Amino acid sequence: MLSLARPYWPLLFLATALSFVASLFSGSIAWLVKPVLDHIFLAKNYKYLNILPLVVIGIFCLRGFSAFFQAYLMRLAALRLVNDLRYRLYEKILRLPLEEVSAETTGKLVSRVINDTTALEPVLGDMFRTLMLEGLTVLTLVGIALYRRFDLALLALTVFPVVAIGARKLGARARKARKLAQQDMADVTHQVTESLQGLKEVKVYRQQRFFLVRFEKRLNSYLRHLLRVTKYREGSRLLVDLLTGLGGALVFTYGGYLVIHGEMTPGDFFSVLTAILMIFSPLRRISRAYTGLYDASAALERVEEVFSYREEKGGSLKALPPQKSLCFKDVSFRYDKDWVLKEINLEIPAGKVVALVGPSGAGKSTLVSLIPRFYDPTEGEILLDGINLREFELASLRSLIGLVSQDIFLFNATVYENIAFGKPGASREEVIQAAKMAYAHEFIEKLPRGYDTVLGEKGFSLSGGQKQRLAIARAILKNPPILILDEATSHLDAVSEQKVQQALEKLMKGRTTIVIAHRLSTVTRADLLVVMDRGRIVALGQHEILLQTSPLYRRLYETFALAAANS
Ligand SMILES: Nc1ncnc2c1ncn2[C@@H]1O[C@H](COP(=O)(O)OP(=O)(O)OP(=O)(O)O)[C@@H](O)[C@H]1O
Ligand SMILES: [Mg+2]
């Protein structure tokens, strides 16, 4: 937080200076009680009595305005600071490796950017303000009380340590409860996002009840924990109230004794009393800010946890387009406990097309996800022209790769922007050219606003096949030396598939390409077919030969041919 606050030191300094001024004015009220009582009221001095209202108004105005600007500046600094924090957090999240952002952590991460930082917002502003302004006010008032009558003031102040210890204890408890509440809120966020993403499943399997019950449980737990926070926070307020009473009683008893015995003027007595009574309301605010500080530190801890996550790390070499080959050497991989890839040895010659085929769950998508280093092999290594992928700068490695993935994601942006993703700064002509090659131009023209139609979450929806063609256009526009097509045409009808296939074949020519397809007809012409099953390569060769040598390949091919014949 301190490092984030650095740019705002001037603002904070100014605000601090203002809070100093405001506290001085607060102090002057208690200070004035004595001269007013002793020299004006008791001395019946009319001349000063006339200017007294002006002085009072003046003091309150100055105190009010300095407090106003102080609060405004502090808030400004706090809000900016929290926004900076959000920015850094998001930046960090975009750098996390894929392992850290599985489905279950998404809700947590979102909650940290939204809820936790929001929890910091008010606390931070008020906390700064309160601790500065009220802290100085308390010090000034204490100073005045001590100056007026040392022993009386000291007696009243004996309750302070009790307040401090109490506030500390309660604050720690509030913090614990707060942490649990934030956790609940993260779960709530996660569940809402999740059920919206899977709304169709929820509806058709009529799982509303199930989700509602779970939601209610989480909400109740959130409520319980927040109530506990309130209990501790208000508890420390109660403590201050009770002790104020005690302090007041002490002052009245001892002070009254002193005044009656003529050891103290009534002016001194009321001055001390006013100061002591005035101390308690800022003190109460300080104790609240103190528990708030605990709240904030709980949220901050959760935010800091994200900053401690491991980041994706690349090497220092600049990756160049493959000249010889992309080579998997003894690669094994697991996401968590079960092996998904086992002892993969595969050489993909530069400029050739390699097709991965095999039953669902064989590990095909996993294998290609190792190439852009979404994940790293658990064992073994992947070499690009003999150099381990880990040696390359991530950005330069990824700039070589075009990817049409199995589950295409379109962003909440225009069609044009979604395609231009492939090549930032691409001209309109280039984008249209790519769309034409992917057989996407025609349907794009028919969209309500053509290339300027907004897609994605809050925009226009496309069919599965249309999405695929956009993703292909994206890859065509990028014109990458390494092309990965994971079921790129699976959602297309036979006619469009044929057209897109032609375009893809043009694209694949002379390019290092890995294609994955269930419809074997689209890959029989590949330079090399790799048959995978349960994480292993079980056969490898060209179509004709595999038909002879691999029973699994023959079975896959025959089933496919049969299905094609039937449809
Ligand atoms: N992110 C992940 N975390 C954990 N396990 C995963 C993850 N992704 C895939 N798996 C597991 O890895 C195995 C291989 O999955 P993969 O997606 O690579 O198969 P595939 O060959 O592409 O299948 P399909 O043809 O159905 O696309 C599966 O058993 C799957 O459960
Ligand atoms: Mg797959």
PDB file of C-alpha atoms in Angstrom, residues 163-379:
ATOM      1  CA  VAL A 163     -10.156   1.826  25.534  1.00  0.00           C
ATOM      2  CA  ALA A 164      -7.026   1.074  23.525  1.00  0.00           C
ATOM      3  CA  ILE A 165      -6.674  -2.508  24.719  1.00  0.00           C
ATOM      4  CA  GLY A 166     -10.397  -3.192  24.241  1.00  0.00           C
ATOM      5  CA  ALA A 167     -10.431  -1.785  20.743  1.00  0.00           C
ATOM      6  CA  ARG A 168      -7.456  -3.909  19.818  1.00  0.00           C
ATOM      7  CA  LYS A 169      -9.007  -7.142  21.022  1.00  0.00           C
ATOM      8  CA  LEU A 170     -12.341  -6.459  19.362  1.00  0.00           C
ATOM      9  CA  GLY A 171     -10.597  -5.346  16.195  1.00  0.00           C
ATOM     10  CA  ALA A 172      -8.770  -8.637  15.850  1.00  0.00           C
ATOM     11  CA  ARG A 173     -12.043 -10.544  16.168  1.00  0.00           C
ATOM     12  CA  ALA A 174     -13.774  -8.283  13.683  1.00  0.00           C
ATOM     13  CA  ARG A 175     -10.979  -8.971  11.263  1.00  0.00           C
ATOM     14  CA  LYS A 176     -11.373 -12.707  11.495  1.00  0.00           C
ATOM     15  CA  ALA A 177     -15.108 -12.498  10.905  1.00  0.00           C
ATOM     16  CA  ARG A 178     -14.560 -10.070   8.061  1.00  0.00           C
ATOM     17  CA  LYS A 179     -12.269 -12.475   6.327  1.00  0.00           C
ATOM     18  CA  LEU A 180     -14.871 -15.210   6.467  1.00  0.00           C
ATOM     19  CA  ALA A 181     -17.504 -12.829   5.132  1.00  0.00           C
ATOM     20  CA  GLN A 182     -15.293 -11.918   2.188  1.00  0.00           C
ATOM     21  CA  GLN A 183     -14.785 -15.592   1.494  1.00  0.00           C
ATOM     22  CA  ASP A 184     -18.563 -16.067   1.433  1.00  0.00           C
ATOM     23  CA  MET A 185     -18.928 -13.163  -0.960  1.00  0.00           C
ATOM     24  CA  ALA A 186     -16.342 -14.738  -3.258  1.00  0.00           C
ATOM     25  CA  ASP A 187     -18.361 -17.951  -3.283  1.00  0.00           C
ATOM     26  CA  VAL A 188     -21.548 -16.039  -3.991  1.00  0.00           C
ATOM     27  CA  THR A 189     -19.907 -14.224  -6.894  1.00  0.00           C
ATOM     28  CA  HIS A 190     -18.608 -17.470  -8.244  1.00  0.00           C
ATOM     29  CA  GLN A 191     -21.954 -19.159  -8.081  1.00  0.00           C
ATOM     30  CA  VAL A 192     -23.820 -16.360  -9.822  1.00  0.00           C
ATOM     31  CA  THR A 193     -21.278 -16.249 -12.656  1.00  0.00           C
ATOM     32  CA  GLU A 194     -21.288 -19.991 -12.958  1.00  0.00           C
ATOM     33  CA  SER A 195     -25.042 -20.425 -13.104  1.00  0.00           C
ATOM     34  CA  LEU A 196     -25.346 -17.636 -15.656  1.00  0.00           C
ATOM     35  CA  GLN A 197     -22.745 -19.274 -17.848  1.00  0.00           C
ATOM     36  CA  GLY A 198     -24.567 -22.570 -17.559  1.00  0.00           C
ATOM     37  CA  LEU A 199     -28.062 -21.104 -17.559  1.00  0.00           C
ATOM     38  CA  LYS A 200     -29.294 -23.452 -20.279  1.00  0.00           C
ATOM     39  CA  GLU A 201     -28.221 -26.492 -18.292  1.00  0.00           C
ATOM     40  CA  VAL A 202     -29.740 -25.065 -15.143  1.00  0.00           C
ATOM     41  CA  LYS A 203     -33.054 -24.531 -16.902  1.00  0.00           C
ATOM     42  CA  VAL A 204     -33.354 -27.755 -18.821  1.00  0.00           C
ATOM     43  CA  TYR A 205     -32.309 -29.899 -15.877  1.00  0.00           C
ATOM     44  CA  ARG A 206     -34.446 -27.716 -13.631  1.00  0.00           C
ATOM     45  CA  GLN A 207     -31.704 -27.136 -11.120  1.00  0.00           C
ATOM     46  CA  GLN A 208     -32.930 -23.717  -9.973  1.00  0.00           C
ATOM     47  CA  ARG A 209     -33.878 -25.117  -6.571  1.00  0.00           C
ATOM     48  CA  PHE A 210     -30.467 -26.667  -6.068  1.00  0.00           C
ATOM     49  CA  PHE A 211     -28.700 -23.424  -6.888  1.00  0.00           C
ATOM     50  CA  LEU A 212     -31.103 -21.364  -4.822  1.00  0.00           C
ATOM     51  CA  VAL A 213     -30.610 -23.560  -1.779  1.00  0.00           C
ATOM     52  CA  ARG A 214     -26.862 -23.344  -2.129  1.00  0.00           C
ATOM     53  CA  PHE A 215     -27.072 -19.610  -2.723  1.00  0.00           C
ATOM     54  CA  GLU A 216     -29.210 -19.085   0.354  1.00  0.00           C
ATOM     55  CA  LYS A 217     -26.788 -21.048   2.492  1.00  0.00           C
ATOM     56  CA  ARG A 218     -23.931 -18.871   1.339  1.00  0.00           C
ATOM     57  CA  LEU A 219     -25.916 -15.691   1.865  1.00  0.00           C
ATOM     58  CA  ASN A 220     -26.851 -16.754   5.372  1.00  0.00           C
ATOM     59  CA  SER A 221     -23.291 -17.477   6.214  1.00  0.00           C
ATOM     60  CA  TYR A 222     -22.304 -14.079   4.790  1.00  0.00           C
ATOM     61  CA  LEU A 223     -24.943 -12.441   6.942  1.00  0.00           C
ATOM     62  CA  ARG A 224     -23.818 -14.282  10.073  1.00  0.00           C
ATOM     63  CA  HIS A 225     -20.227 -13.250   9.563  1.00  0.00           C
ATOM     64  CA  LEU A 226     -21.084  -9.646   8.808  1.00  0.00           C
ATOM     65  CA  LEU A 227     -23.287  -9.470  11.867  1.00  0.00           C
ATOM     66  CA  ARG A 228     -20.367 -10.676  13.904  1.00  0.00           C
ATOM     67  CA  VAL A 229     -18.263  -7.897  12.405  1.00  0.00           C
ATOM     68  CA  THR A 230     -20.944  -5.380  13.393  1.00  0.00           C
ATOM     69  CA  LYS A 231     -21.111  -6.801  16.892  1.00  0.00           C
ATOM     70  CA  TYR A 232     -17.403  -6.341  17.465  1.00  0.00           C
ATOM     71  CA  ARG A 233     -17.293  -2.978  15.831  1.00  0.00           C
ATOM     72  CA  GLU A 234     -20.275  -1.577  17.703  1.00  0.00           C
ATOM     73  CA  GLY A 235     -18.916  -3.276  20.792  1.00  0.00           C
ATOM     74  CA  SER A 236     -15.833  -1.135  20.725  1.00  0.00           C
ATOM     75  CA  ARG A 237     -18.074   1.877  20.333  1.00  0.00           C
ATOM     76  CA  LEU A 238     -20.067   0.819  23.349  1.00  0.00           C
ATOM     77  CA  LEU A 239     -16.865   0.477  25.292  1.00  0.00           C
ATOM     78  CA  VAL A 240     -15.922   4.056  24.489  1.00  0.00           C
ATOM     79  CA  ASP A 241     -19.380   5.265  25.502  1.00  0.00           C
ATOM     80  CA  LEU A 242     -19.225   3.540  28.848  1.00  0.00           C
ATOM     81  CA  LEU A 243     -15.780   4.844  29.538  1.00  0.00           C
ATOM     82  CA  THR A 244     -16.787   8.362  28.556  1.00  0.00           C
ATOM     83  CA  GLY A 245     -19.341   8.192  31.327  1.00  0.00           C
ATOM     84  CA  LEU A 246     -16.691   7.001  33.731  1.00  0.00           C
ATOM     85  CA  GLY A 247     -14.244   9.722  32.682  1.00  0.00           C
ATOM     86  CA  GLY A 248     -16.963  12.381  33.024  1.00  0.00           C
ATOM     87  CA  ALA A 249     -17.868  11.125  36.490  1.00  0.00           C
ATOM     88  CA  LEU A 250     -14.233  11.314  37.587  1.00  0.00           C
ATOM     89  CA  VAL A 251     -13.869  14.884  36.322  1.00  0.00           C
ATOM     90  CA  PHE A 252     -17.070  16.021  38.007  1.00  0.00           C
ATOM     91  CA  THR A 253     -16.199  14.480  41.339  1.00  0.00           C
ATOM     92  CA  TYR A 254     -12.609  15.592  41.649  1.00  0.00           C
ATOM     93  CA  GLY A 255     -13.068  18.849  39.673  1.00  0.00           C
ATOM     94  CA  GLY A 256     -16.162  19.827  41.665  1.00  0.00           C
ATOM     95  CA  TYR A 257     -14.162  19.286  44.867  1.00  0.00           C
ATOM     96  CA  LEU A 258     -11.352  21.530  43.589  1.00  0.00           C
ATOM     97  CA  VAL A 259     -13.719  24.319  42.499  1.00  0.00           C
ATOM     98  CA  ILE A 260     -15.683  24.285  45.754  1.00  0.00           C
ATOM     99  CA  HIS A 261     -12.453  24.500  47.744  1.00  0.00           C
ATOM    100  CA  GLY A 262     -11.335  27.406  45.578  1.00  0.00           C
ATOM    101  CA  GLU A 263      -8.333  25.583  44.205  1.00  0.00           C
ATOM    102  CA  MET A 264      -9.507  26.010  40.646  1.00  0.00           C
ATOM    103  CA  THR A 265     -11.598  28.576  38.765  1.00  0.00           C
ATOM    104  CA  PRO A 266     -14.894  27.447  37.230  1.00  0.00           C
ATOM    105  CA  GLY A 267     -13.381  28.498  33.865  1.00  0.00           C
ATOM    106  CA  ASP A 268     -10.497  26.033  34.258  1.00  0.00           C
ATOM    107  CA  PHE A 269     -12.903  23.316  35.333  1.00  0.00           C
ATOM    108  CA  PHE A 270     -15.224  23.727  32.372  1.00  0.00           C
ATOM    109  CA  SER A 271     -12.302  24.044  30.012  1.00  0.00           C
ATOM    110  CA  VAL A 272     -10.976  20.662  31.146  1.00  0.00           C
ATOM    111  CA  LEU A 273     -14.474  19.148  31.105  1.00  0.00           C
ATOM    112  CA  THR A 274     -15.147  20.421  27.579  1.00  0.00           C
ATOM    113  CA  ALA A 275     -11.808  19.111  26.367  1.00  0.00           C
ATOM    114  CA  ILE A 276     -12.387  15.679  27.921  1.00  0.00           C
ATOM    115  CA  LEU A 277     -15.930  15.422  26.588  1.00  0.00           C
ATOM    116  CA  MET A 278     -14.763  16.605  23.177  1.00  0.00           C
ATOM    117  CA  ILE A 279     -12.032  13.980  23.158  1.00  0.00           C
ATOM    118  CA  PHE A 280     -14.418  11.091  23.320  1.00  0.00           C
ATOM    119  CA  SER A 281     -16.288  11.565  20.099  1.00  0.00           C
ATOM    120  CA  PRO A 282     -13.112  11.676  17.945  1.00  0.00           C
ATOM    121  CA  LEU A 283     -11.803   8.851  20.053  1.00  0.00           C
ATOM    122  CA  ARG A 284     -14.841   6.770  19.215  1.00  0.00           C
ATOM    123  CA  ARG A 285     -14.270   7.478  15.550  1.00  0.00           C
ATOM    124  CA  ILE A 286     -10.653   6.476  15.909  1.00  0.00           C
ATOM    125  CA  SER A 287     -11.601   3.190  17.509  1.00  0.00           C
ATOM    126  CA  ARG A 288     -14.032   2.543  14.662  1.00  0.00           C
ATOM    127  CA  ALA A 289     -11.373   3.423  12.137  1.00  0.00           C
ATOM    128  CA  TYR A 290      -9.122   1.034  13.958  1.00  0.00           C
ATOM    129  CA  THR A 291     -11.513  -1.877  13.506  1.00  0.00           C
ATOM    130  CA  GLY A 292     -11.993  -0.648   9.956  1.00  0.00           C
ATOM    131  CA  LEU A 293      -8.253  -0.874   9.567  1.00  0.00           C
ATOM    132  CA  TYR A 294      -8.518  -4.533  10.480  1.00  0.00           C
ATOM    133  CA  ASP A 295     -11.255  -4.992   7.888  1.00  0.00           C
ATOM    134  CA  ALA A 296      -9.107  -3.373   5.296  1.00  0.00           C
ATOM    135  CA  SER A 297      -6.112  -5.424   6.206  1.00  0.00           C
ATOM    136  CA  ALA A 298      -8.138  -8.626   5.777  1.00  0.00           C
ATOM    137  CA  ALA A 299      -9.175  -7.517   2.292  1.00  0.00           C
ATOM    138  CA  LEU A 300      -5.668  -6.351   1.575  1.00  0.00           C
ATOM    139  CA  GLU A 301      -4.286  -9.710   2.609  1.00  0.00           C
ATOM    140  CA  ARG A 302      -6.519 -11.425   0.074  1.00  0.00           C
ATOM    141  CA  VAL A 303      -5.463  -8.994  -2.596  1.00  0.00           C
ATOM    142  CA  GLU A 304      -1.822  -9.455  -1.734  1.00  0.00           C
ATOM    143  CA  GLU A 305      -2.235 -13.193  -2.014  1.00  0.00           C
ATOM    144  CA  VAL A 306      -2.995 -12.715  -5.695  1.00  0.00           C
ATOM    145  CA  PHE A 307       0.154 -10.665  -6.097  1.00  0.00           C
ATOM    146  CA  SER A 308       2.110 -13.527  -4.611  1.00  0.00           C
ATOM    147  CA  TYR A 309       0.888 -15.990  -7.250  1.00  0.00           C
ATOM    148  CA  ARG A 310       3.454 -17.332  -9.620  1.00  0.00           C
ATOM    149  CA  GLU A 311       3.578 -15.564 -12.965  1.00  0.00           C
ATOM    150  CA  GLU A 312       4.142 -17.008 -16.383  1.00  0.00           C
ATOM    151  CA  LYS A 313       7.823 -16.933 -17.053  1.00  0.00           C
ATOM    152  CA  GLY A 314       9.554 -17.019 -20.394  1.00  0.00           C
ATOM    153  CA  GLY A 315      13.198 -17.111 -21.343  1.00  0.00           C
ATOM    154  CA  SER A 316      15.250 -14.468 -23.068  1.00  0.00           C
ATOM    155  CA  LEU A 317      15.664 -15.829 -26.587  1.00  0.00           C
ATOM    156  CA  LYS A 318      13.696 -14.442 -29.463  1.00  0.00           C
ATOM    157  CA  ALA A 319      11.724 -17.223 -31.136  1.00  0.00           C
ATOM    158  CA  LEU A 320      12.056 -17.537 -34.899  1.00  0.00           C
ATOM    159  CA  PRO A 321       9.796 -19.417 -37.312  1.00  0.00           C
ATOM    160  CA  PRO A 322      10.663 -23.145 -37.389  1.00  0.00           C
ATOM    161  CA  GLN A 323      13.330 -24.083 -39.902  1.00  0.00           C
ATOM    162  CA  LYS A 324      13.757 -27.749 -39.062  1.00  0.00           C
ATOM    163  CA  SER A 325      11.120 -29.023 -36.692  1.00  0.00           C
ATOM    164  CA  LEU A 326       9.005 -28.784 -33.606  1.00  0.00           C
ATOM    165  CA  CYS A 327       9.906 -31.782 -31.507  1.00  0.00           C
ATOM    166  CA  PHE A 328       8.241 -33.432 -28.481  1.00  0.00           C
ATOM    167  CA  LYS A 329      10.810 -35.427 -26.518  1.00  0.00           C
ATOM    168  CA  ASP A 330       9.575 -37.895 -23.889  1.00  0.00           C
ATOM    169  CA  VAL A 331       6.827 -35.497 -22.941  1.00  0.00           C
ATOM    170  CA  SER A 332       4.519 -36.509 -20.117  1.00  0.00           C
ATOM    171  CA  PHE A 333       1.951 -34.219 -18.618  1.00  0.00           C
ATOM    172  CA  ARG A 334      -0.678 -34.121 -15.910  1.00  0.00           C
ATOM    173  CA  TYR A 335      -3.028 -31.345 -14.834  1.00  0.00           C
ATOM    174  CA  ASP A 336      -3.244 -32.603 -11.281  1.00  0.00           C
ATOM    175  CA  LYS A 337      -2.976 -36.262 -10.444  1.00  0.00           C
ATOM    176  CA  ASP A 338      -3.660 -38.475 -13.459  1.00  0.00           C
ATOM    177  CA  TRP A 339      -1.302 -38.560 -16.382  1.00  0.00           C
ATOM    178  CA  VAL A 340      -2.976 -37.062 -19.438  1.00  0.00           C
ATOM    179  CA  LEU A 341       0.010 -37.400 -21.767  1.00  0.00           C
ATOM    180  CA  LYS A 342       2.548 -40.160 -21.396  1.00  0.00           C
ATOM    181  CA  GLU A 343       5.937 -40.398 -23.081  1.00  0.00           C
ATOM    182  CA  ILE A 344       5.048 -38.499 -26.211  1.00  0.00           C
ATOM    183  CA  ASN A 345       7.781 -38.525 -28.842  1.00  0.00           C
ATOM    184  CA  LEU A 346       6.813 -36.651 -31.947  1.00  0.00           C
ATOM    185  CA  GLU A 347       8.628 -34.673 -34.555  1.00  0.00           C
ATOM    186  CA  ILE A 348       6.634 -32.144 -36.506  1.00  0.00           C
ATOM    187  CA  PRO A 349       8.772 -31.184 -39.511  1.00  0.00           C
ATOM    188  CA  ALA A 350       8.786 -27.500 -40.424  1.00  0.00           C
ATOM    189  CA  GLY A 351       6.303 -26.677 -43.161  1.00  0.00           C
ATOM    190  CA  LYS A 352       4.429 -29.973 -42.855  1.00  0.00           C
ATOM    191  CA  VAL A 353       0.899 -30.757 -41.778  1.00  0.00           C
ATOM    192  CA  VAL A 354       0.497 -33.168 -38.882  1.00  0.00           C
ATOM    193  CA  ALA A 355      -2.949 -34.413 -37.895  1.00  0.00           C
ATOM    194  CA  LEU A 356      -3.846 -35.688 -34.445  1.00  0.00           C
ATOM    195  CA  VAL A 357      -6.682 -38.153 -34.326  1.00  0.00           C
ATOM    196  CA  GLY A 358      -8.066 -40.326 -31.582  1.00  0.00           C
ATOM    197  CA  PRO A 359     -11.018 -40.826 -29.315  1.00  0.00           C
ATOM    198  CA  SER A 360     -12.384 -38.117 -27.095  1.00  0.00           C
ATOM    199  CA  GLY A 361     -10.250 -37.537 -24.014  1.00  0.00           C
ATOM    200  CA  ALA A 362      -7.136 -38.978 -25.656  1.00  0.00           C
ATOM    201  CA  GLY A 363      -5.202 -35.813 -24.854  1.00  0.00           C
ATOM    202  CA  LYS A 364      -5.112 -34.113 -28.259  1.00  0.00           C
ATOM    203  CA  SER A 365      -6.118 -30.636 -27.102  1.00  0.00           C
ATOM    204  CA  THR A 366      -3.801 -30.985 -24.143  1.00  0.00           C
ATOM    205  CA  LEU A 367      -0.891 -31.850 -26.409  1.00  0.00           C
ATOM    206  CA  VAL A 368      -1.312 -28.755 -28.565  1.00  0.00           C
ATOM    207  CA  SER A 369      -1.822 -26.511 -25.536  1.00  0.00           C
ATOM    208  CA  LEU A 370       1.784 -27.215 -24.595  1.00  0.00           C
ATOM    209  CA  ILE A 371       3.052 -25.489 -27.736  1.00  0.00           C
ATOM    210  CA  PRO A 372       2.076 -21.900 -26.807  1.00  0.00           C
ATOM    211  CA  ARG A 373       3.127 -22.878 -23.252  1.00  0.00           C
ATOM    212  CA  PHE A 374      -0.342 -22.594 -21.757  1.00  0.00           C
ATOM    213  CA  TYR A 375       1.037 -25.443 -19.710  1.00  0.00           C
ATOM    214  CA  ASP A 376       4.540 -26.868 -19.471  1.00  0.00           C
ATOM    215  CA  PRO A 377       5.361 -30.572 -19.749  1.00  0.00           C
ATOM    216  CA  THR A 378       5.550 -32.274 -16.368  1.00  0.00           C
ATOM    217  CA  GLU A 379       8.363 -34.382 -17.763  1.00  0.00           C
TER     218      GLU A 379
END
